[in-house]
């Protein structure tokens, strides 16, 4: 058979998801900081979102105090969505990843009974997302591929205060890797978890799930909690291939947090998370003798330890500062990939209000020790075993017309080990012509720095031609730069509201694949180059309506267009040209004082994942038996039957399974 | 160093304390308004803005500024003592009139000296501790759901 570049191009198409899966980009995106959410001049006191207890408990006493947190939704110049603890609990979801299915505009695809691919305004991959994911301001991504092991995020849902989602580049100042968006998981202060919980669950896809929490007081209004759990998931009944699904697994986690209240103005938070997962998966690997694809059953383990301390200091009623130091250690073992990381992060931030202008600035430093074991499938280009980045941000929020028009200007500049200095400037405005109407807009540039794997690794992949094939990292690739324009409108009445966001993003220096073959046609290389361009555009719209206190409804629609402009001879590295459409309808119904029903209907449409369009219904009934005990019954993926959510059958590693209807019964005792 | 936002948040709590309580300290059939009193003018301004147009048992919420010269407590339903007015509190805490009010403060020693609910700040957020037994003594039964949100004060009775 004659092997030409065109043949290889055809072959390489088969791997585009593979690249997506493994070589996600490590975006050191820019970051626009947190504080765009506040705004009013210091003396304004009537900007509380509402006076219910939940809002009051969540409200910061200073307008300057948001560190990587949103303030008031109506006062934020970005496309945002907030999942409250109440909605998370009432919906019956059992994980953070599943909770994100409740957010309009989030691309949430389940690969098997444990693994997920999640992002927004883009195509999601198993390991790629360009999404900054944080727990209490601590980034939780794998430094190797800059993606997230969603199955290892086992934060007990009852410990979560809320999950804030920013779609698009609105969170660029929050941290690296935020060009598609931000998911910020904010856990409850221990002062609000000073009780004990035991929770037991079982169902058709979960053999058992046992969680607990113990909380209590310490001296001087300080408090603590310890929580944890163990979960055994069952195997799916059908794999995409003629294999046993092998996607059962066990997860264990243990978490602790202490909040020391030194005085009214000074507090210290210290927390630790430990997660261990041990789960089965099917892989498609290259046969080391024939180079053809072979299917392998693998038992995949991951140990994940995070430590974080944060000192918050209120300097004055109009100024505060924060110092956060965190460590993250991961050790993963899969049949084709073994890695070990230790990352240290140091962040300092200060927020000050000077008359009508809020001034925010901060500096940060990250150091990662990296070890990727060389084996039949992976090798390193050089002996690089660490990388770092450091930099800072600055942001001004000008209240040009108090309560009417705010202008926000900021920039984050960071130097990283791979591409040097990168700059991420942004300009935003927020116009409130009348109290119920808000119009916002933004122009920003995000930067995505290559991941460690894209920069320094060689990965062996299978070949339908039976020829040795490798994906080759590149020390000379540039950071991807994306220029984004956004426009939004919000209207809010007492019992209904509308939220619309539009975006157009054009990225250059986009990672693409340049295939090549040697003269003897015995070795194919798929070389990373940063020569592509990528245009994405679309929007999200939500309409919420609460006719009375017993019924809350919401409809959300989102559209994303994802289009490459490829240089001749190259092909996509992450995703492919596609449209993605999504419709979500939600209803939370209080049937009686003790009975509650939550319904979520979701339609996913588009060719991005090589699947059929599908629709699912999730329903959860919750019965408060008495002050101590709650029982819930939840059904997921109802109506549509078995379906594949991530159908890129040519993807080289993960072999997905059919996602099936499932049922879960859960009983919770709080005392 | 309370600011207006902090006062606004606390006034929201105070409003909810009243909303979620039952008892003889407030009789809607005999009063035209629910009166929240304080010696702190800054608090009164912030609270008036925050609680504008709100009502309790169909009675509008009114903010009443007290003065040291004339602390007319008889029309109050909730009395808020700010940190700056701790001295005033010590002067009036034995006054028989306050035994039938909901007493809210924001400084150390408020509960041990006879108060019902005391605000404190942790990590930039407002939280409260509450003495259910003292509330009951004043004829106030607060919802258990609200009590769960606060720290239960177990200190000795005055």
Tab-separated table of C-alpha atoms in Angstrom, chain A residues 21-241:
chain	number	residue	atom	x	y	z
A	21	UNK	CA	-8.189	13.188	25.593
A	22	UNK	CA	-4.617	13.249	26.467
A	23	UNK	CA	-3.018	16.385	25.314
A	24	UNK	CA	-5.337	18.920	26.599
A	25	UNK	CA	-3.949	22.246	26.755
A	26	UNK	CA	-2.525	23.637	29.819
A	27	UNK	CA	-3.871	27.012	29.581
A	28	UNK	CA	-2.339	29.586	31.622
A	29	UNK	CA	-5.161	31.706	30.753
A	30	UNK	CA	-5.568	35.074	31.963
A	31	UNK	CA	-7.420	35.911	34.564
A	32	UNK	CA	-9.694	38.468	35.375
A	33	UNK	CA	-10.254	38.639	38.876
A	34	UNK	CA	-12.996	38.227	41.069
A	35	UNK	CA	-14.053	41.414	42.140
A	36	UNK	CA	-15.856	42.691	39.204
A	37	UNK	CA	-18.878	41.661	41.112
A	38	UNK	CA	-19.004	44.363	43.620
A	39	UNK	CA	-19.203	47.801	42.853
A	40	UNK	CA	-21.223	50.120	44.749
A	41	UNK	CA	-19.628	52.895	46.565
A	42	UNK	CA	-18.794	52.201	50.128
A	43	UNK	CA	-21.801	53.813	51.713
A	44	UNK	CA	-24.359	51.946	49.725
A	45	UNK	CA	-26.105	49.486	51.956
A	46	UNK	CA	-29.057	48.416	49.938
A	47	UNK	CA	-27.280	46.133	47.485
A	48	UNK	CA	-28.085	42.861	49.195
A	49	UNK	CA	-29.510	40.402	46.705
A	50	UNK	CA	-32.303	39.375	49.038
A	51	UNK	CA	-33.069	39.102	52.721
A	52	UNK	CA	-33.618	35.386	53.037
A	53	UNK	CA	-31.381	33.623	55.521
A	54	UNK	CA	-29.360	31.839	52.853
A	55	UNK	CA	-28.415	35.123	51.186
A	56	UNK	CA	-27.639	36.854	54.449
A	57	UNK	CA	-25.434	34.002	55.599
A	58	UNK	CA	-23.568	34.115	52.282
A	59	UNK	CA	-23.155	37.896	52.184
A	60	UNK	CA	-19.735	39.397	52.768
A	61	UNK	CA	-19.734	42.390	55.049
A	62	UNK	CA	-17.292	44.210	52.791
A	63	UNK	CA	-17.791	45.094	49.169
A	64	UNK	CA	-14.072	44.490	48.676
A	65	UNK	CA	-13.855	41.030	50.120
A	66	UNK	CA	-14.353	38.693	47.193
A	67	UNK	CA	-11.333	36.506	46.658
A	68	UNK	CA	-12.083	34.297	43.688
A	69	UNK	CA	-15.763	34.494	44.478
A	70	UNK	CA	-18.667	36.178	42.833
A	71	UNK	CA	-20.569	38.796	44.688
A	72	UNK	CA	-23.906	39.825	43.365
A	73	UNK	CA	-25.015	38.222	40.115
A	74	UNK	CA	-26.795	41.337	38.927
A	75	UNK	CA	-23.602	43.277	39.431
A	76	UNK	CA	-21.268	41.017	37.452
A	77	UNK	CA	-20.058	41.771	33.931
A	78	UNK	CA	-19.775	38.149	32.822
A	79	UNK	CA	-21.906	35.140	31.930
A	80	UNK	CA	-22.426	33.466	35.268
A	81	UNK	CA	-24.577	30.825	36.882
A	82	UNK	CA	-24.730	29.883	40.548
A	83	UNK	CA	-25.793	26.459	41.776
A	84	UNK	CA	-26.915	26.731	45.370
A	85	UNK	CA	-26.595	24.005	47.960
A	86	UNK	CA	-30.372	23.773	48.036
A	87	UNK	CA	-30.647	23.055	44.329
A	88	UNK	CA	-27.785	20.575	44.429
A	89	UNK	CA	-29.354	18.638	47.294
A	90	UNK	CA	-32.904	18.789	45.956
A	91	UNK	CA	-31.865	17.600	42.492
A	92	UNK	CA	-30.584	14.305	43.897
A	93	UNK	CA	-27.199	14.447	42.161
A	94	UNK	CA	-24.381	12.534	43.803
A	95	UNK	CA	-21.251	14.246	42.507
A	96	UNK	CA	-19.916	17.643	41.497
A	97	UNK	CA	-19.636	16.494	37.897
A	98	UNK	CA	-23.271	15.420	37.831
A	99	UNK	CA	-24.299	18.679	39.495
A	100	UNK	CA	-22.870	20.563	36.527
A	101	UNK	CA	-25.534	18.969	34.299
A	102	UNK	CA	-27.878	21.447	35.990
A	103	UNK	CA	-26.035	24.432	34.525
A	104	UNK	CA	-27.278	25.711	31.158
A	105	UNK	CA	-24.419	25.952	28.705
A	106	UNK	CA	-22.174	23.388	30.377
A	107	UNK	CA	-20.983	20.569	28.151
A	108	UNK	CA	-21.212	17.563	30.459
A	109	UNK	CA	-20.662	14.177	28.874
A	110	UNK	CA	-20.419	10.929	30.761
A	111	UNK	CA	-17.900	8.440	29.380
A	112	UNK	CA	-18.738	5.533	31.647
A	113	UNK	CA	-20.006	4.988	35.151
A	114	UNK	CA	-17.109	7.013	36.608
A	115	UNK	CA	-15.465	9.251	34.037
A	116	UNK	CA	-16.614	12.576	32.649
A	117	UNK	CA	-15.715	15.154	30.025
A	118	UNK	CA	-16.781	18.674	30.988
A	119	UNK	CA	-16.290	22.183	29.695
A	120	UNK	CA	-18.286	25.137	28.408
A	121	UNK	CA	-18.328	27.108	25.148
A	122	UNK	CA	-16.187	24.399	23.564
A	123	UNK	CA	-15.948	20.665	22.964
A	124	UNK	CA	-15.241	18.717	26.138
A	125	UNK	CA	-12.565	16.057	26.331
A	126	UNK	CA	-11.683	13.453	28.907
A	127	UNK	CA	-8.648	15.463	29.903
A	128	UNK	CA	-8.969	18.715	28.022
A	129	UNK	CA	-11.194	21.519	29.034
A	130	UNK	CA	-9.459	24.912	29.176
A	131	UNK	CA	-11.616	25.200	32.249
A	132	UNK	CA	-10.326	26.470	35.564
A	133	UNK	CA	-11.732	24.270	38.316
A	134	UNK	CA	-11.195	25.265	41.924
A	135	UNK	CA	-12.201	24.150	45.385
A	136	UNK	CA	-12.240	27.188	47.666
A	137	UNK	CA	-9.917	29.049	45.346
A	138	UNK	CA	-7.405	26.206	44.997
A	139	UNK	CA	-6.920	25.007	41.444
A	140	UNK	CA	-7.411	21.261	41.130
A	141	UNK	CA	-6.106	20.289	37.766
A	142	UNK	CA	-3.564	17.760	36.681
A	143	UNK	CA	-0.418	19.726	35.763
A	144	UNK	CA	0.499	17.185	33.111
A	145	UNK	CA	-2.390	17.696	30.764
A	146	UNK	CA	-4.078	20.621	32.542
A	147	UNK	CA	-7.353	18.775	32.696
A	148	UNK	CA	-9.379	17.544	35.635
A	149	UNK	CA	-10.023	14.053	36.909
A	150	UNK	CA	-13.667	14.696	37.695
A	151	UNK	CA	-14.079	11.266	39.225
A	152	UNK	CA	-11.563	12.294	41.907
A	153	UNK	CA	-13.549	15.326	43.063
A	154	UNK	CA	-15.461	13.769	45.896
A	155	UNK	CA	-16.469	16.767	47.914
A	156	UNK	CA	-19.479	15.757	50.023
A	157	UNK	CA	-22.339	17.675	48.475
A	158	UNK	CA	-23.805	18.663	51.833
A	159	UNK	CA	-20.527	20.482	52.566
A	160	UNK	CA	-20.822	22.644	49.453
A	161	UNK	CA	-22.194	26.143	49.912
A	162	UNK	CA	-22.508	26.787	46.190
A	163	UNK	CA	-20.875	26.171	42.833
A	164	UNK	CA	-20.178	29.279	40.791
A	165	UNK	CA	-19.818	28.843	37.049
A	166	UNK	CA	-18.457	31.492	34.720
A	167	UNK	CA	-18.875	30.762	31.041
A	168	UNK	CA	-16.207	32.300	28.816
A	169	UNK	CA	-13.254	34.465	29.707
A	170	UNK	CA	-15.014	36.265	32.527
A	171	UNK	CA	-12.837	34.636	35.145
A	172	UNK	CA	-9.449	35.248	33.641
A	173	UNK	CA	-8.090	36.963	36.718
A	174	UNK	CA	-9.071	34.032	38.934
A	175	UNK	CA	-6.253	31.747	37.879
A	176	UNK	CA	-4.700	29.816	35.047
A	177	UNK	CA	-6.571	27.657	32.567
A	178	UNK	CA	-9.727	29.769	32.414
A	179	UNK	CA	-10.188	30.564	28.726
A	180	UNK	CA	-13.375	28.517	28.407
A	181	UNK	CA	-14.661	29.284	31.876
A	182	UNK	CA	-14.410	28.752	35.603
A	183	UNK	CA	-16.010	26.273	37.965
A	184	UNK	CA	-15.522	27.362	41.549
A	185	UNK	CA	-16.685	24.951	44.235
A	186	UNK	CA	-17.139	26.854	47.473
A	187	UNK	CA	-17.495	24.761	50.589
A	188	UNK	CA	-19.345	25.829	53.681
A	189	UNK	CA	-17.643	27.596	56.514
A	190	UNK	CA	-17.293	25.197	59.410
A	191	UNK	CA	-19.406	27.532	61.532
A	192	UNK	CA	-22.292	26.385	59.333
A	193	UNK	CA	-21.547	22.676	59.589
A	194	UNK	CA	-21.386	22.186	63.337
A	195	UNK	CA	-23.672	19.174	63.226
A	196	UNK	CA	-23.289	15.501	62.390
A	197	UNK	CA	-24.487	13.710	59.278
A	198	UNK	CA	-24.673	10.095	58.228
A	199	UNK	CA	-25.834	9.355	54.699
A	200	UNK	CA	-26.439	5.957	53.123
A	201	UNK	CA	-27.296	5.336	49.493
A	202	UNK	CA	-27.733	2.412	47.168
A	203	UNK	CA	-29.027	2.007	43.657
A	204	UNK	CA	-28.802	0.319	40.322
A	205	UNK	CA	-25.424	1.892	39.506
A	206	UNK	CA	-24.132	2.305	43.014
A	207	UNK	CA	-23.644	-0.736	45.127
A	208	UNK	CA	-23.347	1.459	48.182
A	209	UNK	CA	-22.352	4.958	49.169
A	210	UNK	CA	-21.716	5.904	52.775
A	211	UNK	CA	-20.834	9.442	53.817
A	212	UNK	CA	-20.458	11.163	57.135
A	213	UNK	CA	-19.708	14.504	58.679
A	214	UNK	CA	-18.745	15.451	62.201
A	215	UNK	CA	-18.654	19.146	63.013
A	216	UNK	CA	-18.235	21.178	66.144
A	217	UNK	CA	-17.097	24.299	67.942
A	218	UNK	CA	-13.676	25.380	69.056
A	219	UNK	CA	-12.773	28.338	71.217
A	220	UNK	CA	-13.431	31.948	70.221
A	221	UNK	CA	-16.051	31.155	67.556
A	222	UNK	CA	-13.628	28.851	65.763
A	223	UNK	CA	-14.986	25.589	64.418
A	224	UNK	CA	-14.066	22.408	62.574
A	225	UNK	CA	-15.447	19.543	60.579
A	226	UNK	CA	-14.302	16.144	59.445
A	227	UNK	CA	-16.113	14.441	56.626
A	228	UNK	CA	-15.578	11.518	54.355
A	229	UNK	CA	-17.100	8.660	52.531
A	230	UNK	CA	-16.696	5.446	50.631
A	231	UNK	CA	-18.496	4.470	47.458
A	232	UNK	CA	-18.649	1.336	45.364
A	233	UNK	CA	-20.013	1.787	41.852
A	234	UNK	CA	-21.443	-0.992	39.744
A	235	UNK	CA	-20.486	-2.014	36.254
A	236	UNK	CA	-22.472	-0.793	33.271
A	237	UNK	CA	-24.202	-3.440	31.256
A	238	UNK	CA	-22.844	-2.515	27.854
A	239	UNK	CA	-19.623	-1.136	26.424
A	240	UNK	CA	-19.324	0.660	23.101
A	241	UNK	CA	-17.260	-2.350	21.968
